CSV table of C-alpha atoms and ligand atoms in Angstrom, one decimal:
chain,number,residue,atom,x,y,z
A,1,UNK,CA,15.1,-26.5,11.9
A,2,UNK,CA,13.7,-23.6,14.2
A,3,UNK,CA,10.3,-24.7,16.0
A,4,UNK,CA,7.6,-22.4,17.0
A,5,UNK,CA,9.0,-22.8,20.5
A,6,UNK,CA,12.3,-20.8,19.4
A,7,UNK,CA,10.0,-17.5,18.7
A,8,UNK,CA,10.6,-16.1,22.3
A,9,UNK,CA,11.2,-12.5,23.3
A,10,UNK,CA,14.5,-11.0,24.6
A,11,UNK,CA,17.0,-13.3,23.0
A,12,UNK,CA,18.2,-12.5,19.7
A,13,UNK,CA,16.2,-10.5,17.1
A,14,UNK,CA,14.0,-12.6,15.1
A,15,UNK,CA,14.4,-12.3,11.2
A,16,UNK,CA,11.8,-13.3,8.6
A,17,UNK,CA,11.8,-12.7,4.9
A,18,UNK,CA,9.1,-13.5,2.4
A,19,UNK,CA,9.6,-15.9,-0.2
A,20,UNK,CA,7.3,-17.5,-2.9
A,21,UNK,CA,9.4,-19.6,-5.1
A,22,UNK,CA,11.7,-22.6,-5.1
A,23,UNK,CA,15.0,-21.0,-6.2
A,24,UNK,CA,15.0,-18.2,-3.9
A,25,UNK,CA,14.0,-20.6,-0.8
A,26,UNK,CA,17.1,-22.6,-1.7
A,27,UNK,CA,19.1,-19.3,-1.1
A,28,UNK,CA,17.5,-18.6,2.1
A,29,UNK,CA,17.4,-22.2,3.1
A,30,UNK,CA,21.4,-21.7,3.3
A,31,UNK,CA,21.1,-18.2,5.2
A,32,UNK,CA,20.7,-17.4,8.9
A,33,UNK,CA,17.0,-16.1,8.8
A,34,UNK,CA,14.8,-17.7,11.4
A,35,UNK,CA,11.9,-18.2,9.1
A,36,UNK,CA,10.1,-17.7,5.8
A,37,UNK,CA,6.9,-16.1,5.3
A,38,UNK,CA,5.0,-17.2,2.2
A,39,UNK,CA,3.0,-14.1,2.0
A,40,UNK,CA,0.1,-13.2,-0.1
A,41,UNK,CA,2.0,-10.2,-1.2
A,42,UNK,CA,3.2,-12.8,-3.4
A,43,UNK,CA,0.0,-11.8,-5.5
A,44,UNK,CA,1.6,-8.4,-6.2
A,45,UNK,CA,5.2,-9.4,-6.3
A,46,UNK,CA,4.9,-12.4,-8.3
A,47,UNK,CA,1.8,-12.1,-10.4
A,48,UNK,CA,1.4,-8.3,-10.7
A,49,UNK,CA,-1.8,-7.8,-9.0
A,50,UNK,CA,-2.5,-4.3,-7.6
A,51,UNK,CA,-3.0,-5.7,-3.9
A,52,UNK,CA,-3.2,-9.1,-2.2
A,53,UNK,CA,-7.0,-9.5,-2.7
A,54,UNK,CA,-6.5,-11.9,-5.6
A,55,UNK,CA,-4.6,-14.3,-3.6
A,56,UNK,CA,-6.5,-18.0,-3.2
A,57,UNK,CA,-5.7,-20.8,-1.1
A,58,UNK,CA,-4.7,-22.7,-3.9
A,59,UNK,CA,-2.2,-20.2,-5.2
A,60,UNK,CA,-1.0,-19.8,-1.5
A,61,UNK,CA,-0.5,-23.7,-1.2
A,62,UNK,CA,1.4,-23.8,-4.6
A,63,UNK,CA,3.8,-21.0,-3.5
A,64,UNK,CA,4.2,-22.8,0.0
A,65,UNK,CA,5.0,-26.1,-1.6
A,66,UNK,CA,7.7,-24.8,-3.8
A,67,UNK,CA,9.3,-22.8,-0.9
A,68,UNK,CA,9.4,-25.9,1.3
A,69,UNK,CA,10.9,-27.9,-1.6
A,70,UNK,CA,13.6,-25.3,-1.8
A,71,UNK,CA,13.9,-24.5,2.1
A,72,UNK,CA,13.3,-27.8,4.0
A,73,UNK,CA,15.4,-26.6,6.9
A,74,UNK,CA,13.5,-23.5,7.5
A,75,UNK,CA,10.3,-22.8,9.6
A,76,UNK,CA,8.0,-21.8,6.9
A,77,UNK,CA,4.7,-19.8,7.6
A,78,UNK,CA,1.8,-19.7,4.9
A,79,UNK,CA,-0.3,-16.7,4.6
A,80,UNK,CA,-4.2,-17.3,5.0
A,81,UNK,CA,-5.4,-15.2,2.0
A,82,UNK,CA,-8.4,-12.8,1.5
A,83,UNK,CA,-11.5,-13.9,3.0
A,84,UNK,CA,-10.2,-17.6,3.5
A,85,UNK,CA,-11.0,-17.2,7.4
A,86,UNK,CA,-14.2,-15.1,7.3
A,87,UNK,CA,-16.5,-17.6,5.8
A,88,UNK,CA,-17.4,-21.2,7.5
A,89,UNK,CA,-15.0,-23.1,9.9
A,90,UNK,CA,-14.9,-25.7,7.3
A,91,UNK,CA,-13.4,-23.4,4.6
A,92,UNK,CA,-10.9,-21.9,6.9
A,93,UNK,CA,-9.7,-25.5,7.9
A,94,UNK,CA,-9.5,-26.4,4.4
A,95,UNK,CA,-7.2,-23.4,3.6
A,96,UNK,CA,-5.0,-24.2,6.7
A,97,UNK,CA,-4.9,-27.8,5.6
A,98,UNK,CA,-3.8,-26.9,2.1
A,99,UNK,CA,-1.0,-24.8,3.6
A,100,UNK,CA,0.3,-27.1,6.1
A,101,UNK,CA,0.1,-30.1,3.6
A,102,UNK,CA,2.0,-28.1,1.2
A,103,UNK,CA,4.9,-27.8,4.0
A,104,UNK,CA,3.9,-24.7,6.2
A,105,UNK,CA,4.7,-25.1,9.8
A,106,UNK,CA,2.4,-22.4,10.6
A,107,UNK,CA,-0.3,-19.9,9.3
A,108,UNK,CA,-0.7,-16.2,9.6
A,109,UNK,CA,-4.0,-14.3,9.4
A,110,UNK,CA,-4.8,-10.5,9.3
A,111,UNK,CA,-6.8,-9.0,11.9
A,112,UNK,CA,-8.4,-10.0,15.0
A,113,UNK,CA,-12.2,-8.8,15.3
A,114,UNK,CA,-14.4,-11.9,14.3
A,115,UNK,CA,-11.9,-14.6,14.1
A,116,UNK,CA,-10.5,-14.9,17.6
A,117,UNK,CA,-12.6,-18.2,17.9
A,118,UNK,CA,-11.0,-19.5,14.8
A,119,UNK,CA,-7.5,-18.8,16.2
A,120,UNK,CA,-8.2,-20.5,19.2
A,121,UNK,CA,-9.8,-23.3,17.5
A,122,UNK,CA,-6.5,-23.9,15.3
A,123,UNK,CA,-4.0,-23.4,18.1
A,124,UNK,CA,-6.1,-25.9,20.1
A,125,UNK,CA,-6.0,-28.3,17.0
A,126,UNK,CA,-2.1,-27.9,16.9
A,127,UNK,CA,-1.7,-25.3,14.3
A,128,UNK,CA,0.7,-22.4,15.3
A,129,UNK,CA,-0.9,-19.1,14.6
A,130,UNK,CA,1.0,-15.8,13.8
A,131,UNK,CA,-1.3,-12.9,14.1
A,132,UNK,CA,-0.8,-9.6,12.0
A,133,UNK,CA,-2.2,-5.9,13.0
A,134,UNK,CA,-1.7,-2.4,11.8
A,135,UNK,CA,-1.9,-2.2,8.3
A,136,UNK,CA,-3.6,-5.5,7.1
A,137,UNK,CA,-3.3,-5.4,3.2
A,138,UNK,CA,-6.2,-7.6,2.5
A,139,UNK,CA,-8.3,-4.7,4.1
A,140,UNK,CA,-6.9,-2.1,1.7
A,141,UNK,CA,-10.0,-1.1,0.2
A,142,UNK,CA,-11.5,-0.3,3.6
A,143,UNK,CA,-8.5,1.3,4.8
A,144,UNK,CA,-8.3,3.8,1.8
A,145,UNK,CA,-4.9,2.5,0.7
A,146,UNK,CA,-1.6,1.4,2.0
A,147,UNK,CA,-1.4,4.0,4.8
A,148,UNK,CA,0.1,4.0,8.4
A,149,UNK,CA,-2.3,3.0,11.0
A,150,UNK,CA,-3.0,3.5,14.6
A,151,UNK,CA,-2.2,7.1,14.4
A,152,UNK,CA,-4.8,8.3,16.9
A,153,UNK,CA,-4.9,7.3,20.5
A,154,UNK,CA,-8.2,5.6,20.0
A,155,UNK,CA,-6.8,3.5,17.1
A,156,UNK,CA,-3.7,2.9,19.0
A,157,UNK,CA,-5.9,1.5,22.3
A,158,UNK,CA,-7.6,-0.6,19.8
A,159,UNK,CA,-4.6,-2.2,18.5
A,160,UNK,CA,-3.3,-3.1,21.7
A,161,UNK,CA,-6.4,-4.7,22.6
A,162,UNK,CA,-6.4,-6.8,19.5
A,163,UNK,CA,-2.9,-7.7,20.2
A,164,UNK,CA,-3.7,-8.7,23.6
A,165,UNK,CA,-6.9,-10.9,22.2
A,166,UNK,CA,-4.7,-12.4,19.6
A,167,UNK,CA,-2.3,-13.4,22.3
A,168,UNK,CA,-4.9,-14.8,24.6
A,169,UNK,CA,-6.3,-16.8,21.7
A,170,UNK,CA,-3.0,-18.5,21.3
A,171,UNK,CA,-0.9,-16.6,18.5
A,172,UNK,CA,2.8,-17.3,18.9
A,173,UNK,CA,3.9,-14.2,17.6
A,174,UNK,CA,2.4,-11.1,16.0
A,175,UNK,CA,3.1,-9.0,12.9
A,176,UNK,CA,3.0,-5.3,13.0
A,177,UNK,CA,2.8,-3.5,9.8
A,178,UNK,CA,3.0,0.2,9.4
A,179,UNK,CA,2.3,1.5,12.6
A,180,UNK,CA,4.1,4.4,14.6
A,181,UNK,CA,7.5,3.4,16.4
A,182,UNK,CA,6.0,4.5,19.9
A,183,UNK,CA,2.6,2.4,19.4
A,184,UNK,CA,4.9,-0.5,18.2
A,185,UNK,CA,7.2,-0.2,21.2
A,186,UNK,CA,4.2,-0.1,23.8
A,187,UNK,CA,2.5,-3.4,22.1
A,188,UNK,CA,6.0,-5.1,22.2
A,189,UNK,CA,6.4,-4.2,25.8
A,190,UNK,CA,2.8,-5.5,26.8
A,191,UNK,CA,2.9,-8.9,25.2
A,192,UNK,CA,4.5,-12.1,26.2
A,193,UNK,CA,4.7,-13.2,22.7
A,194,UNK,CA,7.3,-11.8,20.1
A,195,UNK,CA,6.3,-9.0,17.9
A,196,UNK,CA,7.9,-8.7,14.2
A,197,UNK,CA,7.7,-5.3,12.6
A,198,UNK,CA,7.5,-4.0,9.0
A,199,UNK,CA,7.4,-0.4,9.0
A,200,UNK,CA,7.0,-0.5,13.0
A,201,UNK,CA,10.3,0.9,14.1
A,202,UNK,CA,13.3,-0.7,15.7
A,203,UNK,CA,11.5,-1.8,19.1
A,204,UNK,CA,9.7,-4.8,17.9
A,205,UNK,CA,11.2,-8.4,18.6
A,206,UNK,CA,11.9,-9.1,15.0
A,207,UNK,CA,11.9,-7.4,11.5
A,208,UNK,CA,10.1,-8.8,8.2
A,209,UNK,CA,10.8,-7.5,4.8
A,210,UNK,CA,9.5,-8.8,1.3
A,211,UNK,CA,12.6,-10.4,-0.3
A,212,UNK,CA,12.3,-8.6,-3.5
A,213,UNK,CA,12.1,-5.3,-1.9
A,214,UNK,CA,15.2,-5.7,0.3
A,215,UNK,CA,17.3,-7.3,-2.6
A,216,UNK,CA,16.3,-4.1,-4.6
A,217,UNK,CA,14.9,-6.3,-7.3
A,218,UNK,CA,11.7,-4.4,-7.6
A,219,UNK,CA,12.4,-0.5,-7.7
A,220,UNK,CA,8.9,0.6,-9.1
A,221,UNK,CA,7.5,1.2,-5.7
A,222,UNK,CA,9.5,2.0,-2.5
A,223,UNK,CA,7.9,2.5,0.9
A,224,UNK,CA,9.7,4.6,3.5
A,225,UNK,CA,10.4,1.5,5.7
A,226,UNK,CA,12.2,-0.5,2.9
A,227,UNK,CA,15.9,-0.5,2.7
A,228,UNK,CA,17.4,-1.8,-0.2
A,229,UNK,CA,20.3,-4.5,0.9
A,230,UNK,CA,21.4,-5.0,-2.7
A,231,UNK,CA,20.9,-3.5,-6.2
A,232,UNK,CA,19.6,-6.7,-7.7
A,233,UNK,CA,17.7,-5.0,-10.5
A,234,UNK,CA,20.7,-3.3,-11.6
A,235,UNK,CA,22.9,-6.4,-11.6
A,236,UNK,CA,20.3,-8.3,-13.5
A,237,UNK,CA,20.0,-5.4,-16.0
A,238,UNK,CA,23.7,-5.4,-16.4
A,239,UNK,CA,23.9,-9.4,-16.8
A,240,UNK,CA,21.1,-9.5,-19.5
A,241,UNK,CA,22.6,-6.5,-21.3
A,242,UNK,CA,26.2,-8.3,-21.0
A,243,UNK,CA,24.5,-11.4,-22.4
A,244,UNK,CA,22.8,-9.7,-25.2
A,245,UNK,CA,26.2,-8.0,-26.2
A,246,UNK,CA,28.3,-11.2,-26.0
A,247,UNK,CA,25.8,-13.4,-28.2
A,248,UNK,CA,25.7,-10.3,-30.9
A,249,UNK,CA,29.4,-10.2,-30.9
A,250,UNK,CA,30.0,-13.8,-31.1
A,251,UNK,CA,31.8,-14.1,-27.9
A,252,UNK,CA,29.3,-16.4,-26.6
A,253,UNK,CA,29.2,-19.3,-26.6
A,254,UNK,CA,33.0,-20.0,-26.8
A,255,UNK,CA,34.6,-23.3,-27.8
A,256,UNK,CA,34.7,-24.2,-24.0
A,257,UNK,CA,30.8,-23.6,-23.6
A,258,UNK,CA,30.2,-25.7,-26.8
A,259,UNK,CA,30.4,-29.4,-27.6
A,260,UNK,CA,33.2,-30.6,-29.7
B,1,KIV,O1,2.3,-10.9,2.7
B,1,KIV,C1,3.2,-10.3,3.4
B,1,KIV,O2,4.3,-10.0,2.7
B,1,KIV,C2,3.0,-10.0,4.8
B,1,KIV,C3,4.4,-9.1,5.0
B,1,KIV,C4,4.0,-7.9,4.6
B,1,KIV,C5,4.2,-9.3,6.7
B,1,KIV,O3,2.2,-10.2,5.1
């Protein structure tokens, strides 16, 4: 299993996929991807909420446990959900404890301002922390939607400062979501820790996608940065139709699929 010490710049590109359940985790366990993110995007992908605000610590711990059971050999990162790290230190630690005891090897949290002391406290307590800047979906209502961030010089400077601060507070890696390619390149060049991009262009030290997006399993919404590496929705529809036809025609189950 990879460890936090393997997250280095300049070796191979880091690959990360989201995962929320046991059976797809089993598939990822046998894959070459470096790490699995149990993202709070699970609230949308698995539960149908319009954003990630609905995710709770309990929900994230439940998904993390299922993923770790399916992927015991993978480095698993658990997402700290909406506001779980903005209240008291006790509440934040309770969430971290739930995620780590469910099997995560690290936690991820969005943003920088206001919780740098928490990041420092966690890293000093032996908890690896991944940062997340740019489009931080938990702030979707303040950002006015899922939009590209850091488009102005001032916003780009702020992002660079936040990235430096998160690195100084002890983060071992940083997700950059939906920022212009040039900004992601400059942030990547200025940091000693690796950046992992999603909608942040090719210059990041690694890439992350939502599993169901890259598999083409959910097709109702396709941001510009998503590439479908498969047509899982098509494959599933075809298989379900085929099953239905074979049952209707009596071709399924055959004698070989029945007990004498
Ligand atoms: O929750 C998530 O899936 C994420 C990725 C978009 C990085 O945070």
